[in-house]
Coordinates of C-alpha atoms in Angstrom, one line a residue:
M1 CA -1.6 -13.8 3.8
L2 CA -1.1 -11.2 6.6
K3 CA -2.4 -12.4 9.9
V4 CA -3.4 -9.8 12.4
T5 CA -4.4 -10.3 16.1
P6 CA -6.9 -7.9 17.7
F7 CA -5.5 -4.4 17.9
L8 CA -3.8 -3.2 21.1
D9 CA -2.5 0.4 21.4
H10 CA 0.8 1.2 23.0
K11 CA -0.9 1.4 26.4
S12 CA -2.3 -2.2 25.9
M13 CA -5.9 -0.9 25.9
L14 CA -8.1 -2.9 23.6
I15 CA -9.3 -0.9 20.6
S16 CA -11.6 -2.1 17.8
T17 CA -9.9 -1.5 14.5
H18 CA -11.6 -2.3 11.2
Y19 CA -8.7 -1.9 8.7
P20 CA -5.2 -3.0 9.8
V21 CA -3.7 -2.1 6.4
M22 CA -5.0 0.5 3.9
V23 CA -3.5 0.6 0.4
I24 CA -4.5 3.8 -1.4
G25 CA -4.2 4.5 -5.1
G26 CA -3.1 8.1 -4.6
A27 CA -4.7 11.6 -4.8
E28 CA -7.1 10.7 -2.0
D29 CA -9.6 13.4 -0.9
K30 CA -7.9 15.8 1.6
V31 CA -10.4 18.6 1.5
N32 CA -14.1 17.5 1.5
G33 CA -15.3 14.4 3.2
C34 CA -11.8 12.9 3.5
G35 CA -13.4 9.5 3.6
I36 CA -10.4 7.3 3.2
L37 CA -8.2 9.4 5.6
T38 CA -11.0 9.4 8.1
A39 CA -11.3 5.6 7.9
F40 CA -7.5 5.4 8.6
F41 CA -7.8 7.8 11.5
K42 CA -10.6 5.8 13.1
S43 CA -8.8 2.5 12.5
A44 CA -5.7 3.9 14.3
G45 CA -7.8 4.8 17.4
G46 CA -9.6 8.0 16.5
K47 CA -9.0 10.7 19.1
M48 CA -6.8 8.3 21.1
A49 CA -4.5 7.8 18.0
T50 CA -0.8 8.5 17.9
I51 CA -0.1 8.8 14.2
G52 CA 3.3 8.7 12.5
I53 CA 3.7 10.2 9.1
I54 CA 6.5 8.9 6.8
P55 CA 7.0 11.4 4.0
C56 CA 10.4 10.3 2.7
A57 CA 9.2 9.1 -0.7
S58 CA 8.6 12.8 -1.6
Q59 CA 11.1 15.3 -2.8
E60 CA 9.5 17.8 -0.4
P61 CA 9.1 15.7 2.7
S62 CA 8.7 18.7 5.0
V63 CA 5.9 20.1 2.9
V64 CA 4.1 16.8 2.4
G65 CA 4.5 15.7 6.0
D66 CA 3.1 19.0 7.3
R67 CA 0.0 18.7 5.1
Y68 CA -0.9 15.3 6.6
Y69 CA 0.1 16.5 10.0
Q70 CA -2.5 19.3 9.7
I71 CA -5.2 16.9 8.5
F72 CA -4.8 14.4 11.3
K73 CA -4.4 17.0 14.0
G74 CA -7.6 18.6 12.6
M75 CA -9.4 15.3 12.9
G76 CA -8.5 15.3 16.6
A77 CA -5.6 12.8 16.8
Q78 CA -4.1 12.7 20.3
Q79 CA -0.6 13.1 18.8
V80 CA 0.9 13.3 15.3
Q81 CA 4.6 12.9 14.6
I82 CA 6.5 13.4 11.3
L83 CA 9.2 10.7 10.8
D84 CA 11.3 12.8 8.4
I85 CA 13.9 10.1 7.6
R86 CA 16.5 11.4 5.1
Q87 CA 19.2 8.6 5.1
P88 CA 18.9 4.8 5.2
K89 CA 21.1 4.6 8.3
E90 CA 18.6 6.8 10.2
C91 CA 16.1 3.9 10.2
D92 CA 18.1 2.1 12.8
Q93 CA 18.4 5.1 15.1
D94 CA 16.6 4.9 18.4
R95 CA 15.0 8.3 18.0
W96 CA 12.8 7.0 15.1
L97 CA 12.3 3.5 16.6
D98 CA 11.1 5.1 19.9
I99 CA 8.6 7.3 18.1
L100 CA 7.4 4.3 16.0
A101 CA 7.0 2.2 19.2
N102 CA 4.4 4.7 20.5
C103 CA 2.4 5.0 17.2
T104 CA -1.0 3.4 16.8
G105 CA -1.1 4.3 13.1
V106 CA 1.5 5.0 10.4
F107 CA 0.8 6.8 7.2
V108 CA 3.2 6.6 4.2
T109 CA 2.9 9.4 1.7
G110 CA 3.4 9.4 -2.1
G111 CA 6.4 10.2 -4.1
D112 CA 9.1 7.9 -5.5
Q113 CA 8.6 4.3 -4.5
L114 CA 12.3 3.4 -5.3
R115 CA 13.4 6.2 -3.0
L116 CA 11.0 5.0 -0.3
R117 CA 12.1 1.4 -0.6
D118 CA 15.8 2.3 -0.6
L119 CA 15.4 4.4 2.6
I120 CA 13.4 2.0 4.8
G121 CA 13.7 -1.4 3.2
G122 CA 15.6 -4.0 5.2
S123 CA 15.8 -1.8 8.2
R124 CA 15.0 -2.4 11.9
F125 CA 12.4 0.3 11.4
M126 CA 10.6 -1.6 8.6
T127 CA 10.9 -4.9 10.6
S128 CA 9.2 -3.2 13.5
I129 CA 6.4 -2.0 11.4
K130 CA 5.7 -5.5 10.0
E131 CA 5.9 -7.1 13.5
R132 CA 3.6 -4.6 15.0
I133 CA 1.0 -4.9 12.2
A134 CA 1.1 -8.7 12.6
Q135 CA 0.7 -8.3 16.4
G136 CA -2.3 -6.0 15.9
E137 CA -0.5 -3.1 17.5
L138 CA -0.3 -0.8 14.5
V139 CA -2.4 0.3 11.5
L140 CA -0.6 1.1 8.3
A141 CA -1.8 3.2 5.4
G142 CA 0.2 4.0 2.2
T143 CA -0.8 6.2 -0.7
S144 CA 0.6 6.2 -4.3
A145 CA 4.3 5.3 -3.7
G146 CA 3.3 4.1 -0.2
A147 CA 0.9 1.7 -1.9
A148 CA 3.3 0.4 -4.6
I149 CA 5.8 -0.9 -2.0
V150 CA 3.5 -3.4 -0.2
G151 CA 4.2 -6.4 -2.5
E152 CA 7.2 -8.7 -2.6
R153 CA 7.6 -7.5 -6.2
M154 CA 7.1 -3.8 -7.0
I155 CA 6.4 -1.7 -10.1
A156 CA 9.1 0.9 -10.1
G157 CA 8.0 2.6 -13.3
G158 CA 7.1 2.1 -16.9
S159 CA 4.8 3.4 -19.6
S160 CA 1.1 3.3 -20.6
G161 CA -0.9 3.5 -23.8
E162 CA 0.6 0.4 -25.4
S163 CA -0.2 -3.3 -25.8
P164 CA 1.2 -5.4 -23.0
N165 CA 4.9 -6.0 -23.5
Q166 CA 8.0 -6.6 -21.4
S167 CA 9.5 -3.1 -21.8
L168 CA 6.2 -1.5 -20.6
V169 CA 7.0 -2.1 -16.9
D170 CA 10.1 -1.8 -14.6
L171 CA 10.0 -4.3 -11.8
T172 CA 12.0 -4.6 -8.6
T173 CA 11.7 -5.8 -5.1
G174 CA 9.2 -4.3 -2.7
L175 CA 8.8 -4.5 1.1
G176 CA 6.7 -7.7 1.2
I177 CA 3.9 -6.7 3.5
F178 CA 1.6 -8.7 1.2
P179 CA 4.0 -11.0 -0.7
E180 CA 1.3 -12.4 -2.9
L181 CA 0.2 -9.1 -4.3
L182 CA 1.5 -6.9 -7.1
V183 CA 0.1 -3.4 -6.8
D184 CA -0.3 -0.5 -9.3
Q185 CA -1.7 2.9 -8.4
H186 CA -3.3 5.9 -10.2
F187 CA -4.7 3.0 -12.2
H188 CA -7.4 4.0 -14.7
N189 CA -6.5 7.7 -14.2
R190 CA -3.1 7.0 -15.9
N191 CA -4.2 4.1 -18.2
R192 CA -2.1 1.5 -16.5
M193 CA -4.0 -1.7 -17.3
A194 CA -1.4 -2.9 -19.9
R195 CA 1.4 -2.1 -17.5
L196 CA -0.2 -4.3 -14.7
I197 CA -0.9 -7.1 -17.2
S198 CA 2.8 -7.0 -18.3
A199 CA 3.9 -7.2 -14.7
I200 CA 1.7 -10.2 -14.1
A201 CA 3.0 -11.9 -17.2
A202 CA 6.5 -11.6 -15.6
H203 CA 5.2 -12.9 -12.2
P204 CA 2.1 -15.2 -12.8
D205 CA 2.4 -16.4 -9.2
K206 CA 1.2 -12.9 -8.0
L207 CA -2.2 -11.3 -7.9
G208 CA -2.4 -8.0 -9.7
I209 CA -4.3 -5.1 -8.0
G210 CA -4.8 -1.8 -9.8
I211 CA -6.1 0.9 -7.6
D212 CA -7.7 4.2 -8.9
E213 CA -7.1 7.6 -7.4
D214 CA -9.1 8.4 -4.3
T215 CA -9.7 4.7 -3.9
C216 CA -8.5 2.3 -1.2
A217 CA -8.1 -1.4 -0.7
A218 CA -8.9 -1.6 3.0
F219 CA -7.6 -4.9 4.3
E220 CA -9.3 -6.7 7.1
N221 CA -8.1 -9.4 9.5
D222 CA -9.6 -12.3 7.6
G223 CA -7.7 -12.3 4.2
T224 CA -10.2 -9.9 2.6
F225 CA -10.3 -6.3 1.6
E226 CA -13.1 -3.8 1.1
V227 CA -13.1 -1.1 -1.6
L228 CA -13.4 2.5 -0.2
G229 CA -13.4 5.8 -2.0
Q230 CA -14.7 7.0 -5.3
G231 CA -13.1 4.8 -8.0
T232 CA -12.5 1.2 -8.7
I233 CA -10.0 -1.6 -8.0
T234 CA -9.1 -3.9 -10.9
I235 CA -8.0 -7.4 -10.0
V236 CA -5.8 -9.3 -12.6
D237 CA -5.8 -12.9 -11.5
P238 CA -3.5 -15.3 -13.5
G239 CA -4.5 -18.3 -11.3
K240 CA -6.1 -20.1 -14.2
L241 CA -3.7 -18.9 -16.9
T242 CA -3.2 -21.6 -19.6
H243 CA -0.6 -19.9 -21.8
T244 CA 1.7 -16.9 -22.0
N245 CA 4.4 -16.2 -24.5
Y246 CA 6.4 -14.1 -22.0
R247 CA 9.6 -16.2 -22.0
A248 CA 9.7 -16.4 -25.8
A249 CA 8.8 -12.7 -26.5
T250 CA 11.2 -9.9 -27.2
Q251 CA 11.3 -6.8 -25.0
S252 CA 8.9 -4.9 -27.3
S253 CA 6.8 -7.6 -28.9
P254 CA 3.1 -8.0 -27.7
L255 CA 2.4 -10.4 -24.9
S256 CA -0.3 -13.0 -25.0
L257 CA -2.0 -14.3 -21.8
H258 CA -4.8 -16.9 -22.1
N259 CA -7.6 -17.4 -19.6
L260 CA -6.7 -14.4 -17.5
T261 CA -9.4 -13.5 -15.0
V262 CA -10.2 -9.8 -14.5
H263 CA -12.6 -8.3 -11.9
V264 CA -13.5 -4.6 -11.5
L265 CA -14.6 -3.8 -8.0
S266 CA -16.5 -0.6 -7.0
P267 CA -16.9 1.0 -3.5
G268 CA -18.5 -1.4 -1.0
D269 CA -17.3 -4.5 -2.9
R270 CA -15.2 -7.0 -1.0
Y271 CA -12.6 -9.4 -2.2
D272 CA -11.0 -12.5 -0.7
Y273 CA -7.4 -12.2 -2.0
Q274 CA -6.3 -15.4 -0.3
N275 CA -8.9 -17.6 -2.1
R276 CA -9.2 -15.1 -5.1
V277 CA -13.0 -14.8 -4.8
V278 CA -15.3 -11.8 -5.1
L279 CA -17.5 -11.6 -2.0
S280 CA -20.0 -8.9 -3.1

């Protein structure tokens, strides 16, 4: 469980923040009400915010970074910086660490989660992000690839439209912001239920979270999250699992999982991911 103290900005002025970490399923509204992005902007300090954008998961980081730059500047953020990191070794350079030290919010864009993990994973840069989240000094939001990386185990790719099986999902290490979670994104939009179940069969100690597009798991300080946006969040909880044939199955044979618990949460619902209980 991520434990967060009350949020302090880089000038040590007390700010009330509602969502220290926001995990977005991708394709969030950027044109109309911008509800999820506005919630991040407000959590990061509103017009007092200094927002850093990390676009390095994208193949076009300059284009993607500029799009979010325009959005957050348009909302009135005090300062917006694009942390256009292109090589892993850059993550330990003072120029990026100094910018990060002044940020009250960091937004991680979509793209390729493997590329993102390989660029910033294990770096001083990522260590600083985790430390500042835990200390209540930084709000983090990630969309699509930026959502996939938050668990200790990460879905790197796979297929859809099949029964659950081992070959349906490619798993690797994530960044461990929430070690107990295993996140999939673009969830119902890309028919990824079987993929998430296959991932949970491989790691039944994790809690599966499938997040639809334009939908966000907005984590709070108390081990819970609230559903924001327009879609749903699907919880796949193997806590009461009585049987799976995962170890005996071949790569392509169907998987069985008995007594799996599934919840579908809509906007406004809240979930206690530490105790695995639906709150509303």
